[in-house]
Coordinates of N, CA, C and O in Angstrom, one line a residue:
X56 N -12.4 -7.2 12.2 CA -11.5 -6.5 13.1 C -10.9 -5.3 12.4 O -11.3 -4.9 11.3
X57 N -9.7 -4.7 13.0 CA -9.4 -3.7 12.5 C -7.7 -3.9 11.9 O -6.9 -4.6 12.5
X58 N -7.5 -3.4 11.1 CA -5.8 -4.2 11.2 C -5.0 -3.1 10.4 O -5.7 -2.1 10.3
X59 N -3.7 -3.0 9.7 CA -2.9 -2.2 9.5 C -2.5 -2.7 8.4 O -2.5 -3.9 8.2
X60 N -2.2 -1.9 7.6 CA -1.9 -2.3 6.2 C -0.4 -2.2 6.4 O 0.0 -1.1 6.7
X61 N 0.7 -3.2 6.2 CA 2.4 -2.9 5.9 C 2.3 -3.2 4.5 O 1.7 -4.2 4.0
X62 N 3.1 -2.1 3.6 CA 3.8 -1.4 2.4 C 5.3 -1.5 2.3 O 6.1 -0.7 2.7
X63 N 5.7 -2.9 1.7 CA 7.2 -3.1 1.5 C 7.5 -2.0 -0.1 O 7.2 -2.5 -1.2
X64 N 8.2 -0.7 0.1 CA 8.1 -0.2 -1.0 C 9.6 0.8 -1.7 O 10.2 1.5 -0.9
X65 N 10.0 0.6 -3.2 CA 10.8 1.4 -3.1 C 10.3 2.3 -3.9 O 9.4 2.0 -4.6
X66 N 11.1 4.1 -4.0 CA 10.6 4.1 -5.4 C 11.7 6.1 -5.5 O 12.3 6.5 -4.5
X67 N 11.7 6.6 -6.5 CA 12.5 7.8 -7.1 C 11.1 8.9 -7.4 O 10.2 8.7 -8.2
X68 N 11.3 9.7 -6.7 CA 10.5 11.2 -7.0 C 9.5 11.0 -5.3 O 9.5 10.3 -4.3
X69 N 8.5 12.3 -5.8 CA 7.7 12.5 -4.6 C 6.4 12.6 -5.8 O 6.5 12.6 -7.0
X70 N 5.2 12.6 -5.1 CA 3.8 12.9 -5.6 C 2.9 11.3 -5.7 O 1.6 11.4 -5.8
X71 N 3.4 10.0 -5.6 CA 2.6 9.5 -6.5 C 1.8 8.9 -4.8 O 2.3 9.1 -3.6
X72 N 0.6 8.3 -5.1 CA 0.1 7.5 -4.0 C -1.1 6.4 -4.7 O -1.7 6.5 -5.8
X73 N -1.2 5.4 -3.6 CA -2.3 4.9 -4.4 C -3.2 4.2 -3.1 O -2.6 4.6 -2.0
X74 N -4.2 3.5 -2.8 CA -5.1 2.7 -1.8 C -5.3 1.4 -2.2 O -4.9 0.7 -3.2
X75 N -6.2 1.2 -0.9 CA -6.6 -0.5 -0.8 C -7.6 -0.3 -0.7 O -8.2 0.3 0.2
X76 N -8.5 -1.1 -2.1 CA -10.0 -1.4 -1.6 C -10.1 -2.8 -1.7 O -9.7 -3.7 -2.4
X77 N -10.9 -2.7 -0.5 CA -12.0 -4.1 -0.3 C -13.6 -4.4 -1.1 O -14.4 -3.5 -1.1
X78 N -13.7 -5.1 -1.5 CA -14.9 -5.1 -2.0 C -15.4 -3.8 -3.1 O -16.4 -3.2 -3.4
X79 N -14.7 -3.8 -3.3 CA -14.8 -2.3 -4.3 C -14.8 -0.8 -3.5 O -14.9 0.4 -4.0
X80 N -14.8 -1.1 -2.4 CA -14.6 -0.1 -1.3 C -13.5 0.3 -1.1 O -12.7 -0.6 -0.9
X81 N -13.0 1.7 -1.2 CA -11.9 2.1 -0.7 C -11.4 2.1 0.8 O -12.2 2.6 1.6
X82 N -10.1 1.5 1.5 CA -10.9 1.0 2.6 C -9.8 1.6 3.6 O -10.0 1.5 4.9
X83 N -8.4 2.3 2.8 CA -7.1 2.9 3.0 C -7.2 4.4 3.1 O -6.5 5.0 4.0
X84 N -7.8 4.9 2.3 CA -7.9 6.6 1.9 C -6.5 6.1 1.2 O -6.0 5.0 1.1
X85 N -5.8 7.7 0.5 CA -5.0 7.8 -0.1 C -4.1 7.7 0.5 O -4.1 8.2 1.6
X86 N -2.9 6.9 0.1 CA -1.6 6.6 1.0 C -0.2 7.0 -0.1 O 0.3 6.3 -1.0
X87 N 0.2 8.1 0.3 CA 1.5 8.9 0.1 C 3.0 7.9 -0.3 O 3.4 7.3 0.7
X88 N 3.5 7.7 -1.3 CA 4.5 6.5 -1.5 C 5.6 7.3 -1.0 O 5.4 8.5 -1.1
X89 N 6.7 7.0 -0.5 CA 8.0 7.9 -0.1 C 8.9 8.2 -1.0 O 8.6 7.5 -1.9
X90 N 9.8 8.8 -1.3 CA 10.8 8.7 -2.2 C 12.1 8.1 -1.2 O 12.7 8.7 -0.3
X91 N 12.1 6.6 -1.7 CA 13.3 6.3 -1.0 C 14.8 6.3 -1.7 O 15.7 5.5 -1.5
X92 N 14.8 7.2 -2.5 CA 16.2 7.2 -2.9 C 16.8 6.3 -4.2 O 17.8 6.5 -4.9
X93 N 15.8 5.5 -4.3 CA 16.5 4.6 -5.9 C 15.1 3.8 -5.9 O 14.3 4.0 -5.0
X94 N 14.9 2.8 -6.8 CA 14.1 1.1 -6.8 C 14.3 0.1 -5.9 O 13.5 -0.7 -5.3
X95 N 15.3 0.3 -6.0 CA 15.7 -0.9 -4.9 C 16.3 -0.6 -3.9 O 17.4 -1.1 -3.7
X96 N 15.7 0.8 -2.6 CA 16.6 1.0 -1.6 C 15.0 0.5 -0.6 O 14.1 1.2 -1.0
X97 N 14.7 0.0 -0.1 CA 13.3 -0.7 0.6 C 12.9 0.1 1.7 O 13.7 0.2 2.6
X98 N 11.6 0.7 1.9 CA 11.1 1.0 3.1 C 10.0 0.7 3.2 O 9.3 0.6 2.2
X99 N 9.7 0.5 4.5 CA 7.9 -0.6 4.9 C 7.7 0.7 5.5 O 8.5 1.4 6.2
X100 N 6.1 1.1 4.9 CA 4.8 2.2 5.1 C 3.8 1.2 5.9 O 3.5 0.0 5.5
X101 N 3.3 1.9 7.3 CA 2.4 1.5 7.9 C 1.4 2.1 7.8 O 1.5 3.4 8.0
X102 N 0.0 1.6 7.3 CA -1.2 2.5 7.1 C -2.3 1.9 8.3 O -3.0 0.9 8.0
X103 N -2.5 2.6 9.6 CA -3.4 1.3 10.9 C -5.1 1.9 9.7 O -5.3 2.4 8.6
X104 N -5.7 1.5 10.6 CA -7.2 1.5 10.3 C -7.8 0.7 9.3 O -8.9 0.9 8.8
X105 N -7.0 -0.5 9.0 CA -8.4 -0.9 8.2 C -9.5 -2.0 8.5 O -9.2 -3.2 8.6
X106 N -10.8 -1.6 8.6 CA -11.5 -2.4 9.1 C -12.3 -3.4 7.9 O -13.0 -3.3 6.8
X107 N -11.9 -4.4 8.9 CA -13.0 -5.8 7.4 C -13.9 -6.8 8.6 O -13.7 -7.1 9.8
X108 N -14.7 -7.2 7.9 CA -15.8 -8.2 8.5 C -14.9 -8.8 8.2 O -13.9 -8.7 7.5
X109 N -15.7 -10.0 9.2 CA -14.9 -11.9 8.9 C -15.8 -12.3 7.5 O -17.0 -11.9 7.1
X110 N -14.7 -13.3 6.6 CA -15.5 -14.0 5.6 C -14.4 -13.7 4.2 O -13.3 -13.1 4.3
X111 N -14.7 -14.2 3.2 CA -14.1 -13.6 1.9 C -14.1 -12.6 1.4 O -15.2 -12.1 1.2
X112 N -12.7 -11.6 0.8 CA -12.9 -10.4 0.6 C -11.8 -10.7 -0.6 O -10.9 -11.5 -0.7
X113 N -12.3 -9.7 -1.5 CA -11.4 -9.7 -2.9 C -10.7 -8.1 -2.4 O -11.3 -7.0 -2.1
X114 N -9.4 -8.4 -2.4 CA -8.4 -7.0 -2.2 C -8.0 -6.8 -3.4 O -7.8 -7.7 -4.2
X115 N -7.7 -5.0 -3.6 CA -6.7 -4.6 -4.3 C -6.3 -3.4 -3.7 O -6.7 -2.5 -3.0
X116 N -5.0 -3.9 -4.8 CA -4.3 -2.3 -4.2 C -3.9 -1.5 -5.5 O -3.2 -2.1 -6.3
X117 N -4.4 0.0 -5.8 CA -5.2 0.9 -6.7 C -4.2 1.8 -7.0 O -3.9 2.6 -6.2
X118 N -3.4 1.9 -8.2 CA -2.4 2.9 -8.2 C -3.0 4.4 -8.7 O -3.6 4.2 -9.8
X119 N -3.1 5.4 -8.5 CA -4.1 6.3 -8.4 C -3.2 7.4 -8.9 O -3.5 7.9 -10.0
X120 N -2.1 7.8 -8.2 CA -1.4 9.1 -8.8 C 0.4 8.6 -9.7 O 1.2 8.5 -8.7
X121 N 0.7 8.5 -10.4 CA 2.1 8.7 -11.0 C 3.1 9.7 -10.0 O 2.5 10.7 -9.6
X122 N 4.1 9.6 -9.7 CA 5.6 10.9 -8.8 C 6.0 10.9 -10.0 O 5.8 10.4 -11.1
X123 N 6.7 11.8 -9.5 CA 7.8 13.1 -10.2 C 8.9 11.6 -10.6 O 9.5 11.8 -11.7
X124 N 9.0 10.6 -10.1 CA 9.9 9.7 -10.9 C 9.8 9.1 -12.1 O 10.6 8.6 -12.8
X125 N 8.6 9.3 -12.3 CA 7.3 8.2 -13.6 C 6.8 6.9 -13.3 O 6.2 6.1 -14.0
X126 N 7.1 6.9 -11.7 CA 5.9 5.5 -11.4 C 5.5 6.2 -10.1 O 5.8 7.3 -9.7
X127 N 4.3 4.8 -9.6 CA 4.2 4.6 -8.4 C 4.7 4.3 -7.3 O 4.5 4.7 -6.2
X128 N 5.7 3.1 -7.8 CA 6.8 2.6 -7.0 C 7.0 1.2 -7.3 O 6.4 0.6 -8.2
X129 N 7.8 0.9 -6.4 CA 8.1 -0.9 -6.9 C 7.9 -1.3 -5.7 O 8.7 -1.2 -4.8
X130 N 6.5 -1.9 -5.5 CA 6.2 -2.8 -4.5 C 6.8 -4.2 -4.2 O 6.7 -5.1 -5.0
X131 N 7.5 -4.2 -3.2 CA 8.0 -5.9 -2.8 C 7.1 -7.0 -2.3 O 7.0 -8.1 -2.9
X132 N 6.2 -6.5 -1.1 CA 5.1 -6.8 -0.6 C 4.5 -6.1 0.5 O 4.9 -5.1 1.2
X133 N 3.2 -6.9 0.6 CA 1.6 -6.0 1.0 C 1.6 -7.0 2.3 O 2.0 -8.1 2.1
X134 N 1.1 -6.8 3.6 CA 0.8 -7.5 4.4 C -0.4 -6.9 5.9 O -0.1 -6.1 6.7
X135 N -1.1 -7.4 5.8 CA -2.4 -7.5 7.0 C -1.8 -7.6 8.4 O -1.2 -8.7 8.7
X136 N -2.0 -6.4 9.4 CA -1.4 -7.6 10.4 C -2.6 -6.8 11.3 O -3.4 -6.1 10.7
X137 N -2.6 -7.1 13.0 CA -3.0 -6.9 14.3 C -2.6 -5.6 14.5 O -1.6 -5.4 13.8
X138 N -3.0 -4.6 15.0 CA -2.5 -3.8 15.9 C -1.7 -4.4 17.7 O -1.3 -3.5 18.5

């Protein structure tokens, strides 16, 4: 099916992003982190489109660029859902 990636995230600066691959597949394209103002001020990023067969899938999620803060951000949590 197809489902939406939710991004519980905080983080200080602009530039950094990172994806989700499935199977070694990139499966997100690049996804832009926000600058929410401090580490710990929280905002959830919706990313729709991701499509997976049914069955077992090894996920990750790929930190790819560094922001202007010195990280990627501080992930709370990652969640799959429905459109």
């Amino acid at each position: 099916g197809t489902y939406s990636l939710q991004t519980r995230i905080a983080n200080i600066g602009t530039g950094a992003t990172f994806h989700l691959e499935v199977d070694g597949v990139n499966k997100s394209g690049t996804i832009a982190v926000p600058d929410t103002g401090a580490w710990d001020v929280w905002q959830t990023i919706t990313t729709p489109g991701i499509s997976l067969s049914s069955g077992q899938h090894v996920i990750r999620i790929v930190l790819d660029t560094i922001g202007s803060g010195g990280g990627v951000g501080n992930f709370n949590w990652f969640k799959l859902t429905t459109p």
